[in-house]
Short mmCIF file of C-alpha atoms in Angstrom, two decimals:
data_model
loop_
_atom_site.label_atom_id
_atom_site.label_comp_id
_atom_site.label_asym_id
_atom_site.label_seq_id
_atom_site.Cartn_x
_atom_site.Cartn_y
_atom_site.Cartn_z
CA GLU A 261 -18.61 15.29 8.90
CA ALA A 262 -19.56 11.67 8.24
CA ASP A 263 -23.25 10.83 7.95
CA ILE A 264 -23.09 7.33 9.32
CA TYR A 265 -24.87 6.42 12.51
CA GLN A 266 -24.68 3.50 14.88
CA THR A 267 -27.09 2.62 17.65
CA PRO A 268 -26.95 1.87 20.44
CA ARG A 269 -23.76 3.58 21.53
CA TYR A 270 -23.42 1.26 24.53
CA LEU A 271 -25.15 -2.06 25.21
CA VAL A 272 -24.89 -4.31 28.25
CA ILE A 273 -26.80 -7.56 28.03
CA GLY A 274 -26.90 -11.04 29.49
CA THR A 275 -25.63 -14.21 27.91
CA GLY A 276 -27.97 -15.89 25.47
CA LYS A 277 -29.82 -12.76 24.38
CA LYS A 278 -30.38 -11.93 20.74
CA ILE A 279 -29.16 -8.49 19.76
CA THR A 280 -29.05 -6.33 16.66
CA LEU A 281 -26.59 -3.51 16.20
CA GLU A 282 -27.89 -0.84 13.86
CA CYS A 283 -25.90 1.03 11.23
CA SER A 284 -27.28 3.56 8.79
CA GLN A 285 -25.68 5.96 6.35
CA THR A 286 -27.21 8.78 4.35
CA MET A 287 -24.44 9.16 1.79
CA GLY A 288 -25.79 6.64 -0.70
CA HIS A 289 -22.67 4.48 -0.40
CA ASP A 290 -22.88 1.01 -1.87
CA LYS A 291 -20.03 -0.41 0.17
CA MET A 292 -20.46 -0.99 3.88
CA TYR A 293 -18.35 -2.78 6.47
CA TRP A 294 -18.40 -4.07 10.02
CA TYR A 295 -15.19 -4.10 12.03
CA GLN A 296 -14.58 -5.53 15.50
CA GLN A 297 -12.09 -3.79 17.75
CA ASP A 298 -10.91 -4.67 21.23
CA PRO A 299 -9.78 -1.69 23.37
CA GLY A 300 -6.70 -0.03 21.90
CA MET A 301 -6.26 -2.85 19.43
CA GLU A 302 -6.35 -3.32 15.68
CA LEU A 303 -9.54 -3.49 13.68
CA HIS A 304 -10.70 -6.80 12.28
CA LEU A 305 -13.08 -6.92 9.32
CA ILE A 306 -15.95 -9.28 10.13
CA HIS A 307 -18.50 -8.50 7.40
CA TYR A 308 -18.82 -6.39 4.29
CA SER A 309 -21.33 -5.61 1.60
CA TYR A 310 -20.95 -4.19 -1.89
CA GLY A 311 -24.62 -3.36 -2.27
CA VAL A 312 -28.18 -4.47 -1.67
CA ASN A 313 -28.49 -8.24 -1.16
CA SER A 314 -24.70 -8.58 -1.12
CA THR A 315 -22.96 -9.73 2.06
CA GLU A 316 -19.61 -11.39 2.60
CA LYS A 317 -17.66 -12.61 5.60
CA GLY A 318 -14.50 -10.75 6.45
CA ASP A 319 -11.06 -11.78 7.59
CA LEU A 320 -12.04 -12.56 11.18
CA SER A 321 -14.50 -15.35 11.80
CA SER A 322 -17.57 -14.11 13.59
CA GLU A 323 -20.74 -15.73 14.88
CA SER A 324 -22.67 -12.64 13.90
CA THR A 325 -24.74 -12.25 10.74
CA VAL A 326 -25.60 -9.23 8.62
CA SER A 327 -28.22 -8.23 6.10
CA ARG A 328 -28.43 -5.56 3.42
CA ILE A 329 -32.00 -5.08 2.32
CA ARG A 330 -31.65 -1.34 1.80
CA THR A 331 -28.64 0.64 0.64
CA GLU A 332 -28.59 2.83 3.71
CA HIS A 333 -29.01 0.10 6.34
CA PHE A 334 -26.54 -2.63 7.36
CA PRO A 335 -27.53 -4.22 10.68
CA LEU A 336 -25.47 -6.83 12.51
CA THR A 337 -27.18 -9.56 14.55
CA LEU A 338 -25.99 -11.93 17.24
CA GLU A 339 -28.52 -14.73 17.78
CA SER A 340 -27.15 -15.70 21.18
CA ALA A 341 -24.67 -13.34 22.77
CA ARG A 342 -21.76 -14.67 24.82
CA PRO A 343 -19.11 -12.94 26.95
CA SER A 344 -16.57 -13.60 24.17
CA HIS A 345 -18.58 -11.21 21.99
CA THR A 346 -17.73 -8.31 24.28
CA SER A 347 -15.99 -5.78 22.05
CA GLN A 348 -16.44 -2.56 20.14
CA TYR A 349 -18.18 -2.87 16.79
CA LEU A 350 -17.50 -0.22 14.15
CA CYS A 351 -19.56 0.26 11.02
CA ALA A 352 -18.12 2.01 7.97
CA SER A 353 -19.04 2.88 4.41
CA SER A 354 -17.22 4.01 1.29
CA GLU A 355 -18.04 5.31 -2.15
CA PRO A 356 -18.64 2.81 -4.95
CA ASP A 357 -16.11 1.56 -7.47
CA ARG A 358 -13.22 3.53 -6.10
CA ALA A 359 -10.70 1.25 -4.47
CA ASN A 360 -8.67 4.19 -3.27
CA GLU A 361 -11.50 5.98 -1.55
CA LYS A 362 -11.56 6.56 2.17
CA LEU A 363 -13.86 4.92 4.70
CA PHE A 364 -16.36 6.83 6.78
CA PHE A 365 -16.82 5.36 10.24
CA GLY A 366 -19.65 5.52 12.73
CA SER A 367 -18.97 6.20 16.40
CA GLY A 368 -19.20 2.52 17.24
CA THR A 369 -21.22 0.30 19.57
CA GLN A 370 -19.50 -0.86 22.74
CA LEU A 371 -21.03 -4.25 23.55
CA SER A 372 -20.63 -5.91 26.94
CA VAL A 373 -22.06 -9.39 27.44
CA LEU A 374 -22.31 -10.49 31.05
CA ALA B 187 -1.51 -11.20 1.27
CA GLN B 188 -1.29 -7.61 2.39
CA SER B 189 -0.17 -6.53 5.84
CA VAL B 190 0.68 -3.46 7.86
CA ALA B 191 3.07 -3.11 10.77
CA GLN B 192 3.11 -0.34 13.35
CA PRO B 193 6.16 -1.18 15.46
CA GLU B 194 5.42 1.20 18.33
CA ASP B 195 2.50 0.62 20.68
CA GLN B 196 2.94 4.10 22.14
CA VAL B 197 4.76 7.29 21.22
CA ASN B 198 5.31 10.08 23.76
CA VAL B 199 6.11 13.60 22.60
CA ALA B 200 6.33 16.98 24.28
CA GLU B 201 4.01 19.66 22.95
CA GLY B 202 5.70 21.75 20.29
CA ASN B 203 8.13 19.01 19.31
CA PRO B 204 7.92 17.16 16.01
CA LEU B 205 6.27 13.77 16.02
CA THR B 206 6.62 10.63 13.92
CA VAL B 207 4.39 7.57 13.98
CA LYS B 208 5.88 4.69 12.03
CA CYS B 209 4.20 2.37 9.56
CA THR B 210 5.53 -0.25 7.15
CA TYR B 211 3.52 -2.31 4.73
CA SER B 212 3.61 -5.37 2.53
CA VAL B 213 1.58 -5.82 -0.65
CA SER B 214 1.93 -7.83 -3.83
CA GLY B 215 0.97 -4.97 -6.12
CA ASN B 216 1.02 -1.23 -5.63
CA PRO B 217 -0.30 0.13 -2.35
CA TYR B 218 -2.98 2.57 -1.46
CA LEU B 219 -2.00 3.83 2.00
CA PHE B 220 -4.09 5.57 4.62
CA TRP B 221 -3.84 7.04 8.09
CA TYR B 222 -6.82 7.18 10.42
CA VAL B 223 -7.11 8.68 13.90
CA GLN B 224 -9.35 7.50 16.71
CA TYR B 225 -10.16 9.74 19.65
CA PRO B 226 -11.45 8.16 22.87
CA ASN B 227 -14.93 6.63 22.53
CA ARG B 228 -15.16 7.68 18.89
CA GLY B 229 -15.03 6.01 15.53
CA LEU B 230 -12.07 6.39 13.20
CA GLN B 231 -11.56 9.55 11.22
CA PHE B 232 -9.69 9.75 7.94
CA LEU B 233 -6.46 11.79 8.09
CA LEU B 234 -4.77 11.35 4.73
CA LYS B 235 -4.05 8.92 1.92
CA TYR B 236 -1.39 8.11 -0.65
CA ILE B 237 -2.56 6.86 -4.01
CA THR B 238 0.06 7.98 -6.50
CA GLY B 239 2.20 10.99 -7.32
CA ASP B 240 4.04 13.12 -4.79
CA ASN B 241 5.56 11.02 -2.03
CA LEU B 242 4.76 13.64 0.60
CA VAL B 243 1.07 13.72 1.37
CA LYS B 244 -0.57 16.44 3.42
CA GLY B 245 -3.71 15.77 5.43
CA SER B 246 -5.98 17.08 8.14
CA TYR B 247 -4.89 18.91 11.31
CA GLY B 248 -1.41 19.65 10.00
CA PHE B 249 -0.40 16.02 9.59
CA GLU B 250 1.61 14.72 6.68
CA ALA B 251 3.02 11.37 5.65
CA GLU B 252 5.89 10.33 3.45
CA PHE B 253 5.65 7.36 1.13
CA ASN B 254 8.96 5.53 0.71
CA LYS B 255 8.70 2.71 -1.78
CA SER B 256 12.19 1.31 -1.25
CA GLN B 257 11.63 1.05 2.50
CA THR B 258 7.93 0.14 2.13
CA SER B 259 7.11 2.75 4.72
CA PHE B 260 4.46 5.42 5.20
CA HIS B 261 5.37 7.28 8.39
CA LEU B 262 3.01 9.89 9.78
CA LYS B 263 4.57 13.20 10.80
CA LYS B 264 3.71 16.58 12.24
CA PRO B 265 6.21 19.43 12.71
CA SER B 266 4.79 20.63 16.02
CA ALA B 267 2.65 18.39 18.22
CA LEU B 268 -0.36 19.57 20.20
CA VAL B 269 -1.85 18.02 23.33
CA SER B 270 -5.08 17.64 21.35
CA ASP B 271 -3.26 15.31 18.93
CA SER B 272 -3.21 12.64 21.66
CA ALA B 273 -5.16 9.72 20.19
CA LEU B 274 -4.83 6.28 18.65
CA TYR B 275 -3.45 6.28 15.12
CA PHE B 276 -3.98 3.52 12.58
CA CYS B 277 -2.13 2.92 9.36
CA ALA B 278 -3.98 0.97 6.67
CA VAL B 279 -3.18 -0.46 3.25
CA ARG B 280 -5.19 -1.62 0.28
CA ASP B 281 -3.48 -3.65 -2.44
CA THR B 282 -4.37 -2.29 -5.86
CA GLY B 283 -4.36 -5.81 -7.21
CA GLY B 284 -6.12 -7.42 -4.29
CA GLY B 285 -9.69 -6.21 -4.17
CA ASN B 286 -11.29 -3.68 -1.94
CA LYS B 287 -10.45 -4.85 1.55
CA LEU B 288 -8.52 -2.51 3.79
CA THR B 289 -5.99 -3.99 6.23
CA PHE B 290 -5.30 -2.01 9.39
CA GLY B 291 -2.25 -2.00 11.59
CA THR B 292 -2.43 -2.60 15.32
CA GLY B 293 -2.48 1.10 16.10
CA THR B 294 -0.08 3.45 17.88
CA GLN B 295 -1.15 5.44 20.92
CA LEU B 296 0.22 8.98 20.67
CA LYS B 297 0.53 10.91 23.91
CA VAL B 298 1.47 14.57 23.72
CA GLU B 299 2.38 16.15 27.04
CA LEU B 300 2.87 19.73 28.15
#
């Protein structure tokens, strides 16, 4: 059972609001990731981190930002939400220095921007 | 650049029959290959992986996958499908020479009916 948690599970907000999606893991993993997924569609990597104070943009351009101040915490922020940001956001982590290691995923945050 | 193709958006199988979910990949080096499953309103769960060695890999819930280097394929199989196997299945690849990013396919919806 994966020890990676995302909150909130569902979020409905109005356009222009600032939001932060939380992701925490208790496995001590250095590597963490944010993926964006539209319903029944492929996952797109939007951010990743290889450790504290390390953040990189992923393959899909995103207006969101991330921070990694603590190993266990990797929040994603949208300064001004828009309807185009409506999607599911999945957080994941993996063990360090093992390129072949599997990802552990949280249950996701389903974001709807009205 | 690495890529993954899942040619079928949906696969329908009768319970008790064998199932196959197809996946082909493209990498510049040697591949690390993965299958993940996503149940409704849940995050992804790891099923199995191929790193090296035996081409037939066994994973969770009775699933297995066969690595075929000449056909650059990694099809997911199960000898006898269950209704509870109905879910969205993702194939993923990581290029051993291309860093740590995982590329996912577009997903295949498996529907197992009585």
